[in-house]
Amino acid sequence: MTQPTSCYVHIPFCTQICYYCDFSKVFIQNQPVDAYIDALIEEFRREKISKLKTLYIGGGTPTALSAQQLERLLDALCRDLDASYLEELTVEANPGDLTADKIAVLRDSLVNRVSLGVQTFNDKHLRQIGRSHNEAQIYSTIDGLKSAGFHNISIDLIYALPGQTMADVTDNVAKALALDIPHMSLYSLILEHHTVFMNRMRRGKLNLPNEDKEAEMFTYIIEALEEAGFEHYEISNFSKPGFQSQHNLMYWDNVPYYGFGAGASGYLDGVRYRNRVPIQHYLKAVAAGNARLTEEVLSPEEMMEEELFLGLRKKVGISKQRFETKFGLSFDARYGAIVDKLCQEGLLQVENDRVRMTKRGLFLGDTVAERFILE
């Protein structure tokens, strides 16, 4: 078994449930938070992990925890880790939750990267999507992190929001660039099942930009950020040199990783697994010795499909040689005809060993990747 060097830890608690979110999460009030942290630590320690290159604590909202709970979690996760081997420890945070005492906890731990769920700088839009923070809190949180010595800061922004115009998008991008941070993730709004927004759309009460307007927003974002010195290194991600998300690159490189917590997913030894939810089921499962709900052993065909689906999300695309070494098959023999067709349609380009998407292909990313599965 290949020992993974990356790990995802899930904190399912939120102080407010956003209208677009379908992640595994619950409103934190009256939840067994301390019991959950105990179970999470127990699940983590059973693997006897000592070497990780990346550790990512996401949610939910990890900073919905109290400062004391956050400190206990970080101390337990990092206690046996080789700090000299760890390259990146990211904690997701919300501007409204990340108080001075929690920033101090992060500062005094091995955390070296913070990812803030900003989503938009427009207070009206923040209220409309169910966020609990406001624009002023974004600036105060960034200032607080920088004062504490954090410089590897990322923000998430969402575009194609209900009622959002091109002027709103240009304003968001300008304000994001003014923060002087090295990483941004920009996602178009996706309507997920079992969310407030999906219910509104089904009732005809969600005024979303059309596909042409969304494409115009995406094109503007890429051009504005690249002009400001950011590299568009993955469909939704932009970084200054040296600040790519090492943990997320691990996903797109399709390598094994641990997943801990209620609803968390992992990939070990050719098996993709998902942990139990809801929280009480997870607590009982950990106590019984196995937190997993599902396990899927991937076939060689499925592994190859995932390699392409994930790898094509990156600006550098996929390496034919790496594919052939990993799977023992000729890339051109297996996929050459599909690649040729997508190149003719202006969606892919081939340069020496690399196969990657064009800018037009990036906008249609999932659709392009699906062609390798459907054809």
Tab-separated table of C-alpha atoms in Angstrom:
chain	number	residue	atom	x	y	z
A	1	MET	CA	0.000	0.000	0.000
A	2	THR	CA	1.252	3.474	-0.905
A	3	GLN	CA	1.285	5.658	2.191
A	4	PRO	CA	-0.566	8.907	1.373
A	5	THR	CA	1.153	12.185	2.152
A	6	SER	CA	-2.030	14.283	2.131
A	7	CYS	CA	-4.998	14.379	4.447
A	8	TYR	CA	-8.412	16.072	4.518
A	9	VAL	CA	-10.181	16.664	7.847
A	10	HIS	CA	-13.863	17.640	7.843
A	11	ILE	CA	-15.524	19.956	10.345
A	12	PRO	CA	-19.271	19.834	9.572
A	13	PHE	CA	-20.409	22.752	11.744
A	14	CYS	CA	-21.574	26.166	10.506
A	15	THR	CA	-22.919	29.242	12.270
A	16	GLN	CA	-25.182	29.852	9.272
A	17	ILE	CA	-26.290	27.644	6.382
A	18	CYS	CA	-25.664	29.255	2.977
A	19	TYR	CA	-28.395	29.019	0.351
A	20	TYR	CA	-26.175	27.390	-2.308
A	21	CYS	CA	-24.264	24.850	-0.195
A	22	ASP	CA	-24.801	21.084	-0.343
A	23	PHE	CA	-21.690	20.065	1.608
A	24	SER	CA	-21.986	17.804	4.636
A	25	LYS	CA	-22.789	20.383	7.320
A	26	VAL	CA	-25.123	21.247	10.215
A	27	PHE	CA	-26.007	24.357	12.188
A	28	ILE	CA	-23.607	24.263	15.170
A	29	GLN	CA	-26.085	25.155	17.914
A	30	ASN	CA	-26.968	22.191	20.185
A	31	GLN	CA	-24.572	19.860	18.353
A	32	PRO	CA	-22.174	17.458	20.183
A	33	VAL	CA	-19.121	19.432	19.062
A	34	ASP	CA	-16.690	18.192	21.729
A	35	ALA	CA	-17.740	14.574	21.216
A	36	TYR	CA	-17.221	15.052	17.481
A	37	ILE	CA	-13.695	16.415	17.989
A	38	ASP	CA	-12.909	13.440	20.249
A	39	ALA	CA	-14.120	11.007	17.583
A	40	LEU	CA	-12.239	12.810	14.821
A	41	ILE	CA	-9.003	12.681	16.818
A	42	GLU	CA	-9.587	8.975	17.515
A	43	GLU	CA	-10.158	8.214	13.824
A	44	PHE	CA	-7.029	10.173	12.861
A	45	ARG	CA	-4.776	8.546	15.476
A	46	ARG	CA	-5.732	5.014	14.448
A	47	GLU	CA	-3.801	5.521	11.202
A	48	LYS	CA	-0.598	6.396	13.134
A	49	ILE	CA	0.259	9.185	10.680
A	50	SER	CA	3.642	10.840	11.160
A	51	LYS	CA	4.458	12.266	7.720
A	52	LEU	CA	2.150	14.512	5.714
A	53	LYS	CA	3.049	17.027	3.035
A	54	THR	CA	-0.389	18.633	3.100
A	55	LEU	CA	-3.133	18.735	5.713
A	56	TYR	CA	-6.380	20.517	4.888
A	57	ILE	CA	-9.046	21.255	7.491
A	58	GLY	CA	-12.295	22.156	5.732
A	59	GLY	CA	-16.011	22.116	6.210
A	60	GLY	CA	-18.512	23.278	7.033
A	61	THR	CA	-16.632	25.973	8.833
A	62	PRO	CA	-13.652	24.974	11.003
A	63	THR	CA	-13.639	28.453	12.559
A	64	ALA	CA	-17.195	27.869	13.808
A	65	LEU	CA	-15.373	25.994	16.600
A	66	SER	CA	-14.411	27.956	19.693
A	67	ALA	CA	-10.769	28.981	20.075
A	68	GLN	CA	-10.314	26.278	22.724
A	69	GLN	CA	-11.856	23.578	20.510
A	70	LEU	CA	-9.788	24.680	17.511
A	71	GLU	CA	-6.613	24.576	19.606
A	72	ARG	CA	-7.417	21.091	20.916
A	73	LEU	CA	-8.034	19.814	17.398
A	74	LEU	CA	-4.850	21.315	15.940
A	75	ASP	CA	-2.714	20.107	18.861
A	76	ALA	CA	-4.017	16.562	18.442
A	77	LEU	CA	-3.625	16.460	14.642
A	78	CYS	CA	-0.108	17.893	14.727
A	79	ARG	CA	1.198	16.136	17.848
A	80	ASP	CA	2.908	13.263	16.024
A	81	LEU	CA	3.555	14.971	12.672
A	82	ASP	CA	7.069	15.619	11.424
A	83	ALA	CA	6.950	19.417	11.150
A	84	SER	CA	9.990	19.485	8.850
A	85	TYR	CA	8.132	17.309	6.314
A	86	LEU	CA	4.851	19.250	6.385
A	87	GLU	CA	4.705	21.761	3.519
A	88	GLU	CA	1.172	23.119	3.793
A	89	LEU	CA	-1.443	23.124	6.553
A	90	THR	CA	-4.591	24.944	5.464
A	91	VAL	CA	-7.590	25.906	7.575
A	92	GLU	CA	-10.795	27.146	5.972
A	93	ALA	CA	-12.355	30.136	7.703
A	94	ASN	CA	-15.202	32.606	7.406
A	95	PRO	CA	-14.597	36.337	7.901
A	96	GLY	CA	-17.409	36.534	10.447
A	97	ASP	CA	-16.071	33.640	12.549
A	98	LEU	CA	-12.327	34.266	12.584
A	99	THR	CA	-11.935	36.280	15.777
A	100	ALA	CA	-8.654	37.548	17.232
A	101	ASP	CA	-8.382	34.648	19.690
A	102	LYS	CA	-8.849	32.105	16.885
A	103	ILE	CA	-6.234	33.863	14.731
A	104	ALA	CA	-3.874	33.590	17.723
A	105	VAL	CA	-4.535	29.832	17.887
A	106	LEU	CA	-3.702	29.475	14.185
A	107	ARG	CA	-0.572	31.592	14.611
A	108	ASP	CA	0.703	29.400	17.458
A	109	SER	CA	0.147	26.149	15.511
A	110	LEU	CA	1.652	24.602	12.374
A	111	VAL	CA	-1.020	26.269	10.215
A	112	ASN	CA	0.671	28.211	7.400
A	113	ARG	CA	-2.226	28.817	4.999
A	114	VAL	CA	-5.742	30.205	5.517
A	115	SER	CA	-8.576	29.960	2.991
A	116	LEU	CA	-11.342	32.530	3.518
A	117	GLY	CA	-14.881	32.057	2.249
A	118	VAL	CA	-15.436	35.623	1.033
A	119	GLN	CA	-17.804	34.778	-1.912
A	120	THR	CA	-18.544	38.446	-2.725
A	121	PHE	CA	-17.738	41.927	-1.407
A	122	ASN	CA	-21.286	43.149	-2.049
A	123	ASP	CA	-23.243	43.303	1.238
A	124	LYS	CA	-26.582	42.967	-0.547
A	125	HIS	CA	-25.428	39.838	-2.384
A	126	LEU	CA	-23.896	38.419	0.800
A	127	ARG	CA	-27.316	38.627	2.468
A	128	GLN	CA	-29.013	37.152	-0.599
A	129	ILE	CA	-26.815	34.037	-0.565
A	130	GLY	CA	-27.149	33.508	3.173
A	131	ARG	CA	-23.695	34.601	4.337
A	132	SER	CA	-23.316	35.958	7.861
A	133	HIS	CA	-20.370	38.337	7.296
A	134	ASN	CA	-20.179	41.745	5.595
A	135	GLU	CA	-17.595	43.546	3.471
A	136	ALA	CA	-16.008	45.352	6.420
A	137	GLN	CA	-15.358	42.040	8.181
A	138	ILE	CA	-13.473	40.740	5.129
A	139	TYR	CA	-10.952	43.579	5.406
A	140	SER	CA	-10.586	43.355	9.188
A	141	THR	CA	-10.046	39.572	8.992
A	142	ILE	CA	-7.383	39.885	6.273
A	143	ASP	CA	-5.658	42.628	8.295
A	144	GLY	CA	-5.764	40.443	11.405
A	145	LEU	CA	-4.225	37.483	9.568
A	146	LYS	CA	-1.466	39.608	8.045
A	147	SER	CA	-0.694	41.178	11.437
A	148	ALA	CA	-0.347	37.645	12.850
A	149	GLY	CA	2.235	36.815	10.178
A	150	PHE	CA	0.039	34.963	7.664
A	151	HIS	CA	0.851	35.757	4.054
A	152	ASN	CA	-0.305	32.567	2.328
A	153	ILE	CA	-3.954	33.613	2.272
A	154	SER	CA	-6.554	32.497	-0.247
A	155	ILE	CA	-10.100	33.698	-0.799
A	156	ASP	CA	-13.081	32.052	-2.484
A	157	LEU	CA	-15.341	34.160	-4.697
A	158	ILE	CA	-18.535	33.109	-6.490
A	159	TYR	CA	-19.687	34.692	-9.758
A	160	ALA	CA	-22.923	34.346	-11.765
A	161	LEU	CA	-24.885	34.995	-8.577
A	162	PRO	CA	-28.599	35.898	-8.736
A	163	GLY	CA	-28.956	39.454	-10.011
A	164	GLN	CA	-25.189	39.887	-10.423
A	165	THR	CA	-24.008	42.131	-13.271
A	166	MET	CA	-20.677	42.518	-15.059
A	167	ALA	CA	-20.170	45.724	-13.066
A	168	ASP	CA	-20.551	43.703	-9.850
A	169	VAL	CA	-17.970	41.186	-11.054
A	170	THR	CA	-15.429	43.859	-12.029
A	171	ASP	CA	-15.939	45.489	-8.627
A	172	ASN	CA	-15.378	42.157	-6.852
A	173	VAL	CA	-12.200	41.462	-8.813
A	174	ALA	CA	-10.828	44.957	-8.141
A	175	LYS	CA	-11.486	44.630	-4.410
A	176	ALA	CA	-9.960	41.143	-4.340
A	177	LEU	CA	-6.790	42.363	-6.056
A	178	ALA	CA	-6.542	45.279	-3.620
A	179	LEU	CA	-6.230	42.778	-0.743
A	180	ASP	CA	-2.697	41.930	-1.952
A	181	ILE	CA	-3.005	38.186	-1.331
A	182	PRO	CA	-1.378	35.394	-3.386
A	183	HIS	CA	-4.244	33.000	-4.153
A	184	MET	CA	-7.887	33.149	-5.259
A	185	SER	CA	-10.479	30.546	-6.157
A	186	LEU	CA	-13.350	31.758	-8.344
A	187	TYR	CA	-16.348	29.517	-8.914
A	188	SER	CA	-19.482	30.007	-10.953
A	189	LEU	CA	-22.642	29.374	-8.957
A	190	ILE	CA	-23.743	25.750	-9.302
A	191	LEU	CA	-27.265	24.828	-8.289
A	192	GLU	CA	-27.181	21.740	-6.103
A	193	HIS	CA	-30.069	19.554	-5.010
A	194	HIS	CA	-31.527	20.055	-1.515
A	195	THR	CA	-30.445	23.704	-1.312
A	196	VAL	CA	-32.505	26.877	-0.854
A	197	PHE	CA	-31.386	28.142	-4.280
A	198	MET	CA	-32.449	24.973	-6.094
A	199	ASN	CA	-35.891	25.206	-4.479
A	200	ARG	CA	-36.176	28.854	-5.538
A	201	MET	CA	-35.145	28.063	-9.097
A	202	ARG	CA	-37.805	25.348	-9.347
A	203	ARG	CA	-40.378	27.945	-8.288
A	204	GLY	CA	-39.066	30.360	-10.927
A	205	LYS	CA	-37.769	32.797	-8.312
A	206	LEU	CA	-34.032	32.828	-9.038
A	207	ASN	CA	-32.785	35.465	-11.474
A	208	LEU	CA	-29.486	34.040	-12.736
A	209	PRO	CA	-27.202	35.425	-15.485
A	210	ASN	CA	-27.529	33.479	-18.753
A	211	GLU	CA	-24.736	31.257	-20.087
A	212	ASP	CA	-23.334	33.963	-22.398
A	213	LYS	CA	-23.121	36.431	-19.506
A	214	GLU	CA	-21.487	33.790	-17.318
A	215	ALA	CA	-18.902	33.116	-20.056
A	216	GLU	CA	-18.240	36.861	-20.300
A	217	MET	CA	-17.700	37.012	-16.520
A	218	PHE	CA	-15.326	34.017	-16.634
A	219	THR	CA	-13.310	35.522	-19.490
A	220	TYR	CA	-13.030	38.869	-17.720
A	221	ILE	CA	-11.891	37.225	-14.469
A	222	ILE	CA	-9.135	35.269	-16.227
A	223	GLU	CA	-7.856	38.307	-18.129
A	224	ALA	CA	-7.954	40.656	-15.122
A	225	LEU	CA	-6.179	38.241	-12.787
A	226	GLU	CA	-3.538	37.212	-15.327
A	227	GLU	CA	-2.838	40.878	-16.027
A	228	ALA	CA	-2.316	41.337	-12.265
A	229	GLY	CA	0.343	38.593	-12.199
A	230	PHE	CA	-1.788	35.590	-11.233
A	231	GLU	CA	-1.390	32.269	-13.021
A	232	HIS	CA	-4.625	30.516	-13.986
A	233	TYR	CA	-3.257	27.107	-12.960
A	234	GLU	CA	-6.566	25.226	-12.640
A	235	ILE	CA	-10.085	25.840	-13.969
A	236	SER	CA	-11.181	27.761	-10.858
A	237	ASN	CA	-7.849	28.650	-9.238
A	238	PHE	CA	-5.363	31.492	-9.604
A	239	SER	CA	-2.089	32.048	-7.782
A	240	LYS	CA	0.981	34.214	-7.644
A	241	PRO	CA	4.218	32.272	-8.354
A	242	GLY	CA	4.982	29.784	-5.587
A	243	PHE	CA	1.518	29.930	-3.992
A	244	GLN	CA	-0.445	27.197	-5.750
A	245	SER	CA	-2.574	25.118	-3.387
A	246	GLN	CA	-0.386	22.061	-2.853
A	247	HIS	CA	-3.260	20.128	-1.303
A	248	ASN	CA	-5.662	20.751	-4.162
A	249	LEU	CA	-2.958	19.905	-6.708
A	250	MET	CA	-2.829	16.515	-5.000
A	251	TYR	CA	-6.501	15.939	-5.898
A	252	TRP	CA	-5.968	16.961	-9.530
A	253	ASP	CA	-2.844	14.800	-9.741
A	254	ASN	CA	-5.106	11.899	-8.662
A	255	VAL	CA	-2.932	10.553	-5.867
A	256	PRO	CA	-4.024	8.793	-2.634
A	257	TYR	CA	-5.119	10.780	0.428
A	258	TYR	CA	-6.749	10.254	3.793
A	259	GLY	CA	-10.186	11.634	4.629
A	260	PHE	CA	-11.355	11.974	8.237
A	261	GLY	CA	-14.633	13.188	9.733
A	262	ALA	CA	-18.370	12.841	9.083
A	263	GLY	CA	-19.035	12.645	5.342
A	264	ALA	CA	-15.333	12.984	4.468
A	265	SER	CA	-13.994	11.166	1.412
A	266	GLY	CA	-10.610	9.527	0.958
A	267	TYR	CA	-8.672	7.537	-1.637
A	268	LEU	CA	-6.462	4.710	-0.411
A	269	ASP	CA	-4.882	1.870	-2.362
A	270	GLY	CA	-7.300	2.121	-5.302
A	271	VAL	CA	-10.352	2.417	-3.038
A	272	ARG	CA	-12.468	5.574	-2.849
A	273	TYR	CA	-14.378	5.730	0.417
A	274	ARG	CA	-16.811	7.995	2.185
A	275	ASN	CA	-17.429	8.254	5.920
A	276	ARG	CA	-20.773	8.021	7.639
A	277	VAL	CA	-23.196	10.888	8.182
A	278	PRO	CA	-25.093	12.322	10.029
A	279	ILE	CA	-22.910	13.156	13.002
A	280	GLN	CA	-24.495	10.712	15.475
A	281	HIS	CA	-24.013	7.880	12.976
A	282	TYR	CA	-20.378	8.914	12.539
A	283	LEU	CA	-19.812	8.974	16.331
A	284	LYS	CA	-21.233	5.458	16.692
A	285	ALA	CA	-19.218	4.192	13.738
A	286	VAL	CA	-15.928	5.528	15.125
A	287	ALA	CA	-16.730	3.977	18.511
A	288	ALA	CA	-17.342	0.663	16.726
A	289	GLY	CA	-13.973	0.918	14.969
A	290	ASN	CA	-14.848	1.817	11.353
A	291	ALA	CA	-16.165	5.229	10.224
A	292	ARG	CA	-16.678	4.276	6.566
A	293	LEU	CA	-20.097	4.194	4.940
A	294	THR	CA	-19.112	3.230	1.384
A	295	GLU	CA	-16.044	1.795	-0.313
A	296	GLU	CA	-15.593	1.631	-4.078
A	297	VAL	CA	-12.755	-0.375	-5.598
A	298	LEU	CA	-11.933	1.386	-8.851
A	299	SER	CA	-11.430	-0.644	-12.006
A	300	PRO	CA	-8.422	0.173	-14.222
A	301	GLU	CA	-10.850	1.859	-16.655
A	302	GLU	CA	-12.296	4.047	-13.878
A	303	MET	CA	-8.798	4.962	-12.680
A	304	MET	CA	-7.862	6.112	-16.189
A	305	GLU	CA	-11.071	8.132	-16.513
A	306	GLU	CA	-10.383	9.875	-13.205
A	307	GLU	CA	-6.786	10.570	-14.232
A	308	LEU	CA	-8.089	12.445	-17.279
A	309	PHE	CA	-11.104	14.081	-15.640
A	310	LEU	CA	-8.998	15.510	-12.805
A	311	GLY	CA	-5.767	16.151	-14.684
A	312	LEU	CA	-7.376	18.156	-17.472
A	313	ARG	CA	-8.591	20.685	-14.891
A	314	LYS	CA	-4.983	21.899	-14.558
A	315	LYS	CA	-3.493	24.477	-16.903
A	316	VAL	CA	-0.562	22.124	-17.603
A	317	GLY	CA	-3.025	19.330	-18.408
A	318	ILE	CA	-1.878	15.730	-18.410
A	319	SER	CA	1.382	14.056	-19.342
A	320	LYS	CA	1.096	11.199	-21.842
A	321	GLN	CA	4.289	9.666	-20.464
A	322	ARG	CA	3.030	9.780	-16.862
A	323	PHE	CA	-0.243	8.173	-17.986
A	324	GLU	CA	1.594	5.390	-19.842
A	325	THR	CA	3.929	4.724	-16.899
A	326	LYS	CA	1.022	4.605	-14.472
A	327	PHE	CA	-1.321	2.420	-16.528
A	328	GLY	CA	0.954	0.521	-18.917
A	329	LEU	CA	-1.080	1.567	-21.970
A	330	SER	CA	-0.374	3.769	-24.983
A	331	PHE	CA	-2.189	7.070	-24.460
A	332	ASP	CA	-2.483	7.750	-28.190
A	333	ALA	CA	-3.814	4.276	-28.926
A	334	ARG	CA	-6.450	4.597	-26.205
A	335	TYR	CA	-7.471	8.263	-26.530
A	336	GLY	CA	-5.804	9.654	-29.660
A	337	ALA	CA	-9.011	9.833	-31.738
A	338	ILE	CA	-10.904	11.677	-28.974
A	339	VAL	CA	-8.020	14.120	-28.503
A	340	ASP	CA	-7.853	14.819	-32.251
A	341	LYS	CA	-11.598	15.533	-32.377
A	342	LEU	CA	-11.457	17.874	-29.359
A	343	CYS	CA	-8.444	19.674	-30.858
A	344	GLN	CA	-10.403	20.221	-34.097
A	345	GLU	CA	-13.245	21.705	-32.011
A	346	GLY	CA	-10.810	24.135	-30.347
A	347	LEU	CA	-11.240	22.621	-26.885
A	348	LEU	CA	-7.896	20.822	-26.449
A	349	GLN	CA	-4.324	21.441	-27.547
A	350	VAL	CA	-1.345	19.086	-27.668
A	351	GLU	CA	2.207	20.299	-27.124
A	352	ASN	CA	4.942	17.649	-27.027
A	353	ASP	CA	4.047	15.358	-24.110
A	354	ARG	CA	1.237	17.516	-22.715
A	355	VAL	CA	-2.477	17.440	-23.492
A	356	ARG	CA	-4.352	20.415	-22.086
A	357	MET	CA	-7.469	22.488	-22.507
A	358	THR	CA	-7.661	25.712	-24.467
A	359	LYS	CA	-9.206	28.757	-22.769
A	360	ARG	CA	-12.508	27.889	-24.418
A	361	GLY	CA	-12.112	24.320	-23.211
A	362	LEU	CA	-11.583	25.478	-19.630
A	363	PHE	CA	-14.990	27.174	-19.599
A	364	LEU	CA	-16.547	23.898	-20.737
A	365	GLY	CA	-14.249	21.842	-18.513
A	366	ASP	CA	-16.541	19.083	-17.260
A	367	THR	CA	-18.164	18.694	-20.669
A	368	VAL	CA	-14.750	18.212	-22.307
A	369	ALA	CA	-13.620	15.677	-19.701
A	370	GLU	CA	-16.863	13.717	-20.083
A	371	ARG	CA	-16.068	13.105	-23.760
A	372	PHE	CA	-13.281	10.743	-22.670
A	373	ILE	CA	-15.813	8.722	-20.700
A	374	LEU	CA	-18.713	8.772	-23.159
A	375	GLU	CA	-16.810	8.054	-26.387
